[in-house]
XYZ file of C-alpha atoms in Angstrom:
576
model
C -48.856 23.469 28.685
C -49.466 19.881 27.502
C -49.125 16.697 29.504
C -46.829 13.937 28.170
C -46.681 10.248 28.948
C -44.016 7.573 28.444
C -44.902 4.506 26.409
C -43.053 1.302 25.529
C -43.657 0.444 21.897
C -41.855 -2.651 20.591
C -39.442 -2.406 23.560
C -38.555 1.186 22.650
C -39.301 4.084 25.023
C -41.056 7.156 23.581
C -42.237 10.455 25.072
C -45.662 11.243 23.597
C -48.178 14.046 24.000
C -51.321 12.961 25.907
C -53.726 13.770 23.056
C -51.508 11.991 20.564
C -51.275 9.013 22.949
C -55.061 8.746 23.154
C -55.358 8.755 19.352
C -52.576 6.182 18.974
C -54.172 4.007 21.643
C -57.546 4.095 19.888
C -55.844 3.289 16.599
C -54.073 0.213 18.023
C -57.261 -0.972 19.721
C -59.098 -0.717 16.408
C -56.391 -2.846 14.799
C -56.658 -5.471 17.546
C -60.452 -5.627 17.100
C -60.018 -5.915 13.329
C -57.739 -8.948 13.672
C -59.430 -10.598 16.641
C -59.982 -14.248 15.885
C -57.634 -14.134 12.895
C -54.861 -16.818 12.831
C -51.533 -15.224 13.705
C -53.137 -12.035 15.057
C -50.570 -11.645 17.841
C -47.670 -11.727 15.367
C -49.509 -9.313 13.056
C -50.082 -6.802 15.860
C -46.471 -7.148 17.108
C -45.115 -6.446 13.607
C -47.470 -3.463 13.223
C -46.245 -1.995 16.531
C -42.627 -2.581 15.479
C -43.290 -0.766 12.187
C -44.935 2.171 13.997
C -41.937 2.388 16.360
C -39.601 2.425 13.348
C -41.569 5.279 11.741
C -41.494 7.261 14.993
C -37.706 6.824 15.205
C -37.284 8.095 11.640
C -39.139 11.292 12.505
C -37.297 11.948 15.796
C -34.222 14.177 15.815
C -33.136 13.153 19.335
C -34.135 10.737 22.078
C -35.864 13.404 24.189
C -38.169 14.640 21.442
C -41.897 14.379 22.209
C -44.214 12.618 19.753
C -47.073 14.973 18.873
C -50.378 14.620 17.070
C -48.619 15.510 13.805
C -46.310 12.474 13.945
C -49.158 10.132 14.960
C -51.341 11.269 12.034
C -48.419 10.881 9.625
C -47.804 7.318 10.832
C -51.492 6.442 10.519
C -51.469 7.831 6.962
C -48.599 5.489 6.080
C -50.013 2.405 7.822
C -53.657 2.921 6.788
C -56.924 2.376 8.654
C -57.959 -1.149 9.667
C -61.254 -0.920 7.777
C -59.318 -0.386 4.524
C -57.780 -3.874 4.741
C -60.500 -6.454 5.292
C -59.498 -10.085 5.154
C -62.014 -10.835 2.384
C -61.184 -7.800 0.264
C -60.118 -10.061 -2.628
C -63.808 -10.829 -3.214
C -64.187 -7.312 -4.588
C -61.266 -7.391 -7.007
C -63.454 -6.176 -9.883
C -64.761 -3.202 -7.932
C -62.707 0.002 -8.406
C -60.917 1.034 -5.210
C -61.294 4.524 -3.905
C -58.007 4.670 -1.998
C -54.988 6.281 -3.523
C -52.102 4.125 -4.573
C -49.119 4.627 -2.333
C -45.665 4.744 -3.880
C -43.510 1.632 -3.364
C -40.592 1.698 -0.963
C -36.964 1.501 -1.989
C -35.558 -1.983 -1.589
C -33.086 -2.540 1.201
C -30.446 -5.231 1.310
C -30.925 -7.915 3.946
C -29.771 -11.489 4.309
C -32.623 -13.889 3.543
C -32.083 -16.653 6.077
C -35.306 -18.404 5.097
C -33.749 -19.448 1.767
C -30.107 -19.632 2.792
C -27.397 -22.178 2.085
C -24.786 -20.556 4.316
C -25.574 -17.029 5.459
C -28.408 -15.935 3.174
C -26.287 -13.356 1.337
C -27.038 -14.583 -2.178
C -30.753 -15.022 -1.418
C -30.899 -11.421 -0.194
C -29.009 -10.153 -3.244
C -31.590 -11.882 -5.441
C -34.314 -9.462 -4.284
C -32.000 -6.437 -4.188
C -30.502 -6.897 -7.687
C -33.359 -8.754 -9.369
C -30.983 -11.576 -10.426
C -31.660 -15.233 -9.696
C -29.718 -16.378 -6.639
C -28.335 -19.354 -8.559
C -26.297 -17.075 -10.843
C -25.150 -14.982 -7.873
C -23.944 -18.107 -6.080
C -22.095 -19.259 -9.182
C -20.428 -15.838 -9.464
C -19.254 -15.931 -5.840
C -17.978 -19.472 -6.357
C -15.983 -18.563 -9.476
C -14.475 -15.475 -7.830
C -13.554 -17.515 -4.757
C -11.852 -20.270 -6.780
C -9.896 -18.123 -9.260
C -9.177 -14.903 -7.305
C -10.081 -15.484 -3.671
C -12.058 -12.224 -3.753
C -15.419 -14.050 -3.746
C -14.678 -15.603 -0.382
C -13.606 -12.276 1.144
C -16.622 -10.442 -0.323
C -19.066 -13.061 0.949
C -17.598 -12.943 4.466
C -17.753 -9.129 4.537
C -21.364 -9.075 3.334
C -22.244 -11.771 5.849
C -20.824 -9.611 8.646
C -22.033 -6.183 7.507
C -25.454 -6.928 5.968
C -28.180 -7.446 8.620
C -30.512 -10.428 8.656
C -34.180 -9.915 7.742
C -35.728 -11.065 11.018
C -38.970 -9.144 11.383
C -41.879 -8.968 8.969
C -41.090 -5.293 8.364
C -37.518 -6.098 7.359
C -38.624 -8.945 5.080
C -41.051 -6.616 3.295
C -38.318 -3.968 3.054
C -36.143 -6.580 1.355
C -38.611 -6.738 -1.557
C -39.387 -3.007 -1.615
C -43.014 -3.562 -0.572
C -44.721 -0.878 1.572
C -44.840 -1.960 5.197
C -48.444 -1.281 6.215
C -51.266 -3.160 7.874
C -52.317 -4.878 4.667
C -48.914 -6.225 3.733
C -48.028 -7.249 7.279
C -51.283 -9.215 7.458
C -50.626 -10.872 4.128
C -47.055 -11.680 5.092
C -48.080 -13.444 8.254
C -51.032 -15.290 6.698
C -49.866 -16.111 3.207
C -46.096 -16.582 3.557
C -43.120 -14.577 2.386
C -42.546 -16.118 -1.029
C -46.166 -15.764 -2.188
C -46.344 -12.166 -0.981
C -43.045 -11.226 -2.674
C -44.266 -12.767 -5.938
C -47.560 -10.918 -5.739
C -45.729 -7.680 -5.000
C -43.622 -8.185 -8.123
C -46.739 -8.871 -10.192
C -48.466 -5.792 -8.798
C -45.390 -3.728 -9.617
C -45.369 -5.000 -13.200
C -49.087 -4.356 -13.555
C -48.614 -0.790 -12.283
C -45.788 -0.118 -14.693
C -47.682 -1.654 -17.583
C -50.795 0.374 -16.799
C -48.794 3.581 -16.621
C -47.144 2.906 -19.949
C -50.425 1.998 -21.653
C -52.340 4.966 -20.274
C -49.535 7.382 -21.102
C -49.467 8.854 -17.599
C -45.735 9.371 -17.730
C -44.572 12.174 -19.914
C -41.525 12.136 -22.126
C -39.588 14.314 -19.705
C -40.452 12.030 -16.798
C -39.120 9.060 -18.743
C -35.990 10.998 -19.718
C -35.427 11.998 -16.128
C -35.796 8.407 -14.962
C -33.346 7.296 -17.647
C -30.756 9.852 -16.551
C -31.273 8.867 -12.926
C -30.849 5.215 -13.849
C -27.587 5.967 -15.675
C -26.224 7.825 -12.652
C -27.243 4.957 -10.396
C -25.443 2.485 -12.648
C -22.322 4.680 -12.623
C -22.562 4.939 -8.846
C -22.849 1.179 -8.485
C -19.878 0.701 -10.802
C -17.820 3.131 -8.705
C -18.890 1.259 -5.579
C -17.788 -2.078 -7.061
C -14.481 -0.526 -8.151
C -13.858 0.880 -4.654
C -14.614 -2.525 -3.117
C -12.204 -4.295 -5.465
C -9.428 -1.743 -4.856
C -9.927 -1.689 -1.094
C -10.186 -5.469 -0.715
C -7.173 -6.166 -2.964
C -5.018 -3.633 -1.120
C -6.046 -4.966 2.291
C -5.324 -8.552 1.283
C -1.901 -7.573 -0.071
C -1.019 -5.490 2.997
C -2.177 -8.218 5.358
C -0.159 -10.910 3.586
C 2.878 -8.607 3.521
C 2.594 -7.712 7.201
C 2.014 -11.324 8.240
C 4.872 -12.804 6.228
C 7.346 -10.033 7.085
C 6.440 -10.098 10.765
C 6.825 -13.878 10.957
C 10.090 -13.673 9.019
C 11.429 -11.137 11.508
C 10.316 -13.107 14.573
C 11.904 -16.394 13.434
C 14.836 -14.622 11.717
C 14.351 -15.869 8.178
C 17.368 -14.915 5.985
C 16.774 -11.768 4.004
C 15.093 -9.804 6.776
C 18.608 -8.892 7.922
C 18.500 -6.161 5.268
C 16.190 -4.147 7.500
C 18.565 -4.444 10.441
C 21.411 -3.320 8.182
C 19.559 -0.083 7.381
C 17.501 0.569 10.490
C 18.952 3.390 12.587
C 16.045 3.420 15.055
C 15.225 1.163 17.987
C 11.922 0.087 16.399
C 11.778 -3.649 15.541
C 10.867 -4.719 12.048
C 7.486 -6.216 13.054
C 6.456 -2.913 14.619
C 7.410 -0.959 11.501
C 5.475 -3.408 9.312
C 2.439 -3.054 11.613
C 2.620 0.739 11.403
C 2.838 0.547 7.604
C -0.179 -1.783 7.535
C -2.241 0.616 9.676
C -1.104 3.749 7.832
C -2.079 2.346 4.420
C -4.639 -0.290 5.401
C -7.062 1.961 7.303
C -7.623 4.332 4.325
C -8.166 1.326 2.063
C -10.610 -0.123 4.609
C -12.647 3.086 4.543
C -12.472 2.945 0.752
C -13.934 -0.559 0.907
C -16.569 0.581 3.398
C -17.498 3.513 1.144
C -17.975 1.124 -1.768
C -20.254 -1.064 0.347
C -22.251 2.002 1.450
C -22.755 2.935 -2.194
C -23.994 -0.546 -3.086
C -25.969 -1.296 0.080
C -28.521 1.320 1.158
C -29.120 -0.034 4.658
C -25.608 -1.161 5.524
C -24.989 -1.288 9.259
C -23.095 1.763 10.453
C -19.690 1.275 12.043
C -20.518 3.628 14.881
C -18.625 6.634 16.150
C -16.461 4.657 18.547
C -15.127 2.404 15.778
C -14.618 5.285 13.344
C -12.747 7.480 15.816
C -10.723 4.493 17.050
C -9.571 3.720 13.502
C -8.857 7.413 12.929
C -6.763 7.507 16.101
C -4.818 4.384 15.092
C -4.202 5.862 11.653
C -2.875 9.134 13.096
C -0.655 7.272 15.577
C 0.811 5.043 12.860
C 1.323 8.000 10.520
C 3.092 10.074 13.171
C 5.204 7.075 14.198
C 6.327 6.462 10.616
C 7.154 10.154 10.183
C 9.298 10.144 13.342
C 11.063 6.937 12.264
C 11.600 8.387 8.784
C 13.172 11.547 10.200
C 15.463 9.464 12.408
C 16.435 7.301 9.435
C 17.173 10.326 7.230
C 19.226 12.016 9.948
C 21.486 8.969 10.155
C 23.133 10.123 6.875
C 23.198 13.834 7.723
C 26.949 14.033 8.422
C 30.072 12.412 6.972
C 33.457 11.922 8.534
C 36.597 9.876 8.015
C 39.431 8.148 9.825
C 42.926 8.191 8.234
C 46.205 6.385 8.810
C 49.591 6.875 7.110
C 52.287 4.183 7.208
C 55.740 3.763 5.687
C 56.103 0.516 3.815
C 59.502 -0.431 2.402
C 62.332 0.610 0.129
C 63.006 -1.135 -3.144
C 65.624 -0.984 -5.827
C 64.431 0.923 -8.837
C 64.935 -1.904 -11.376
C 62.550 -4.084 -9.410
C 58.847 -4.067 -10.190
C 56.149 -3.427 -7.594
C 53.308 -5.902 -7.942
C 49.910 -4.703 -6.663
C 47.281 -7.357 -6.017
C 43.857 -7.360 -4.342
C 43.313 -9.985 -1.656
C 39.909 -11.624 -1.125
C 38.538 -13.762 1.702
C 37.263 -17.107 0.453
C 35.012 -17.624 3.470
C 33.383 -14.214 3.039
C 32.925 -14.669 -0.688
C 31.362 -18.080 -0.202
C 28.713 -17.222 2.400
C 27.970 -13.611 1.492
C 24.331 -12.932 0.736
C 23.544 -12.600 -2.950
C 21.568 -9.412 -2.441
C 22.823 -6.345 -0.655
C 22.142 -2.702 0.080
C 24.480 0.018 -1.168
C 27.149 -2.648 -1.972
C 26.888 -3.883 1.623
C 26.129 -7.551 2.343
C 25.689 -9.708 5.415
C 28.337 -12.392 6.015
C 29.352 -14.681 8.868
C 32.873 -15.195 10.169
C 34.537 -18.424 11.308
C 32.702 -18.299 14.647
C 29.341 -17.811 12.950
C 28.988 -14.195 14.059
C 27.422 -11.763 11.555
C 29.448 -9.039 9.860
C 28.711 -6.347 7.301
C 30.783 -6.805 4.169
C 31.386 -4.364 1.286
C 33.632 -4.286 -1.779
C 33.597 -0.473 -1.952
C 37.405 -0.241 -1.886
C 39.597 1.818 -4.223
C 43.259 2.744 -4.425
C 45.215 5.474 -6.233
C 48.858 5.684 -7.232
C 50.771 8.922 -6.645
C 54.429 9.972 -6.610
C 56.322 9.946 -3.314
C 58.355 12.932 -2.173
C 61.315 10.722 -1.300
C 62.537 7.182 -1.881
C 60.118 5.580 0.588
C 56.914 3.762 -0.160
C 53.951 4.971 1.912
C 50.302 4.058 2.101
C 47.522 6.339 3.270
C 44.237 4.611 4.150
C 41.116 6.724 4.564
C 37.898 5.202 5.914
C 34.639 7.132 5.375
C 31.171 6.712 6.866
C 27.971 8.669 7.545
C 26.203 9.326 10.840
C 23.681 11.547 12.583
C 26.555 13.722 13.849
C 30.225 14.205 13.081
C 31.388 12.204 16.132
C 28.936 9.426 15.268
C 30.164 9.322 11.660
C 33.788 9.310 12.812
C 33.197 6.425 15.235
C 31.538 4.384 12.481
C 34.480 5.143 10.162
C 36.987 4.068 12.826
C 35.046 0.809 13.288
C 35.758 -0.225 9.682
C 38.140 -3.162 9.498
C 40.565 -3.047 6.580
C 44.054 -4.544 6.185
C 46.913 -4.937 3.726
C 50.194 -6.849 3.595
C 53.588 -6.386 1.957
C 55.857 -9.202 0.805
C 59.050 -7.831 -0.696
C 57.923 -6.481 -4.055
C 54.314 -7.561 -3.617
C 51.655 -5.382 -2.015
C 48.420 -7.174 -1.070
C 45.401 -4.953 -0.497
C 42.087 -6.277 0.807
C 39.385 -6.010 -1.833
C 36.755 -5.607 0.866
C 35.982 -3.965 4.176
C 34.017 -5.365 7.120
C 32.340 -3.814 10.135
C 30.101 -4.859 12.984
C 26.339 -5.019 12.180
C 25.668 -2.513 14.957
C 27.292 0.146 12.747
C 24.511 -0.339 10.133
C 24.807 0.605 6.461
C 26.187 4.134 6.456
C 27.957 4.484 3.084
C 31.149 2.934 4.458
C 34.029 2.987 1.983
C 37.830 2.768 1.954
C 40.215 4.736 -0.249
C 43.904 3.861 -0.178
C 46.600 6.112 -1.690
C 49.906 4.438 -2.452
C 52.838 6.884 -2.673
C 55.678 5.377 -4.741
C 59.073 6.947 -5.573
C 59.861 8.384 -8.971
C 61.082 5.797 -11.456
C 59.396 2.855 -9.764
C 57.798 0.353 -12.148
C 54.328 -0.858 -11.168
C 52.372 -3.792 -12.472
C 48.659 -4.144 -11.650
C 47.255 -7.630 -11.194
C 43.948 -8.619 -12.807
C 42.367 -8.723 -9.324
C 42.671 -4.911 -9.163
C 40.007 -4.500 -11.850
C 37.226 -2.283 -10.553
C 39.334 -0.982 -7.656
C 41.632 1.517 -9.448
C 40.583 5.004 -8.368
C 40.086 8.102 -10.490
C 42.969 9.841 -8.764
C 45.455 7.686 -10.681
C 46.964 9.578 -13.622
C 48.450 7.852 -16.670
C 49.525 8.811 -20.160
C 47.075 6.682 -22.114
C 43.628 7.453 -23.463
C 41.927 4.211 -22.501
C 39.910 3.428 -19.410
C 41.555 2.498 -16.119
C 40.623 -1.180 -16.377
C 42.931 -1.455 -19.426
C 45.909 -0.630 -17.205
C 45.847 -4.228 -15.926
C 48.735 -6.432 -17.016
C 50.956 -3.575 -18.274
C 54.109 -2.107 -16.733
C 53.876 1.511 -15.616
C 56.675 3.794 -14.505
C 56.068 6.670 -12.092
C 57.178 10.047 -13.420
C 58.175 13.117 -11.447
C 54.882 14.852 -12.228
C 52.886 11.974 -10.686
C 51.777 10.492 -14.001
C 52.301 6.837 -14.869
C 53.969 6.109 -18.176
C 53.198 2.821 -19.895
C 56.332 0.896 -20.854
C 54.856 -1.947 -22.864
C 51.490 -0.732 -24.104
C 50.757 -1.302 -27.820
C 50.519 1.695 -30.098
C 47.132 3.336 -29.888
C 44.840 2.840 -32.824
C 42.684 5.813 -33.484
C 39.032 4.883 -33.962
C 37.202 5.925 -37.106
C 36.207 9.565 -37.195
C 39.224 10.933 -35.388
C 41.159 13.737 -36.981
C 44.812 13.312 -36.372
C 47.642 15.573 -37.197
C 51.224 15.533 -36.085
C 50.526 17.620 -32.997
C 46.741 18.114 -32.836
C 43.656 15.942 -32.643
C 39.983 16.271 -31.740
C 37.925 13.151 -31.061
C 34.214 12.937 -30.196
C 32.715 9.435 -30.018
C 30.913 7.065 -27.689
C 33.930 6.962 -25.397
C 33.732 10.718 -24.729
C 35.557 13.848 -25.870
C 39.340 13.952 -26.381
C 41.060 17.187 -27.436
C 44.830 17.633 -27.768
C 46.440 20.792 -29.145
C 50.214 21.253 -29.283
C 52.456 23.873 -30.812
C 56.024 25.041 -30.367
C 55.474 26.854 -27.044
C 52.846 24.905 -25.065
C 50.288 22.106 -25.172
C 46.683 21.646 -24.046
C 44.844 18.388 -23.362
C 41.166 17.916 -22.420
C 39.530 14.530 -21.875
C 35.885 14.010 -20.841
C 34.574 10.478 -20.318
C 32.751 8.377 -17.732
C 35.675 8.818 -15.335
C 35.200 12.579 -15.218
C 36.975 15.620 -16.672
C 40.748 15.681 -17.103
C 42.584 18.798 -18.287
C 46.311 19.506 -18.524
C 48.392 22.371 -19.872
C 52.199 22.398 -20.211
C 54.710 24.938 -21.414
C 57.307 23.467 -23.765
């Protein structure tokens, strides 16, 4: 059973074995005696203790671990004995040294505040990358002016890269071993001179190794391969930083502008209200989108910085798990809102009305015209969703406006004119869809031989965009002549049958007579000119061109017609 004691080394508490404590105590006393009377001895000893505490922390697996003789001897081997580093050792530069050369430490990125202009980022990168800080500053300046990325990158490095405060950290910044000798030199000779001497020593070591042939071909090849992989890793890190930073900037600008637009009701944001079937406001949805996509891109940026910076400050478990929790919450929220939005179109229903119109003498002609609203056409938004736009009525109240209106012409069973209006809409249930369909406002008007049909429908914004549409079927008696006004273009439905081979829009301006079989016969249409490539006989023809497929076969007993075009498939057979 061994006795342990608690010590405070550089303001850090350690549990240490008694024998190891005695050896460490003797070692520190020897260092104090070695530097007694030396200028700056107190700072040298404080930096040495801080370095020893850092080495102890690297070897500890948990806070309750006891420092043993093994750890103390390992630390002493790294730091060296005081007698090995006499102040006047430079007098014996020509005498061969018996001590073994220790390998250099890997450079760590710190901010050099001793040579800073703003935050010391560029001065620290000079030692880490081996590039003059002037060129690094110019690069940041160019990126900041032309892309804005330089400013963001500098701010992030300023926040995440620690400052080189202690002597140990300043030596780490240059990759110089932190031992008694270098700490002494740092305090006495100044940081810039020591860093320059360290570089010179490094070059001398490399040159000596090359000249003496101590490195084999395979060692050089291995170093080359390792260097290539490091370069690739750094390139990947830079790429991740660029992707992450660009995405975060774009998401932030999008969230900020959209959120502000929603709060102050800038025109155009109404589109979201037209579609949104949930109670979530637009700013909340934009925030959830920012968190759901921004947090992964932030970790991508952080990963790139970790690849480039060896000693980057850790975010900590609390921050990591907090961001993970926010990401999961935003993802789940968006999934719930997406399911609610999709369910709003799960069912369709309709509302229908049938009304008798008027009687008319057969020689008279029925004029059909579409009626528009000048106020709605003037202030309707240019952009819409699913043919639905936002408008404002005479009182300034908002309305949803759509031109998804069609009409069909069919034969009446008697001598009365009738109109059947069907309003369709979607909803998250059949009753919900039916209520939205019933809320559609649509009207028409008859004036003797003129029938005026609205070319639009309107509904309250609370009904949202739910595929609202209106289909009117006009039943007219046999023999009635119909003339379609130019305003009906685009509103003639596919259920209208006629005896011509052209598209429905060409029916405008002609006179059509309703036949007993429900087909309209053109009374004043010009003779059809067959396009090139059609085979025409007296009773048969087959036509395949850019307008579709048209087949007509007729003999003495029956006839067959097939027409396939953009309006659909039309087939008819008759016995003669």
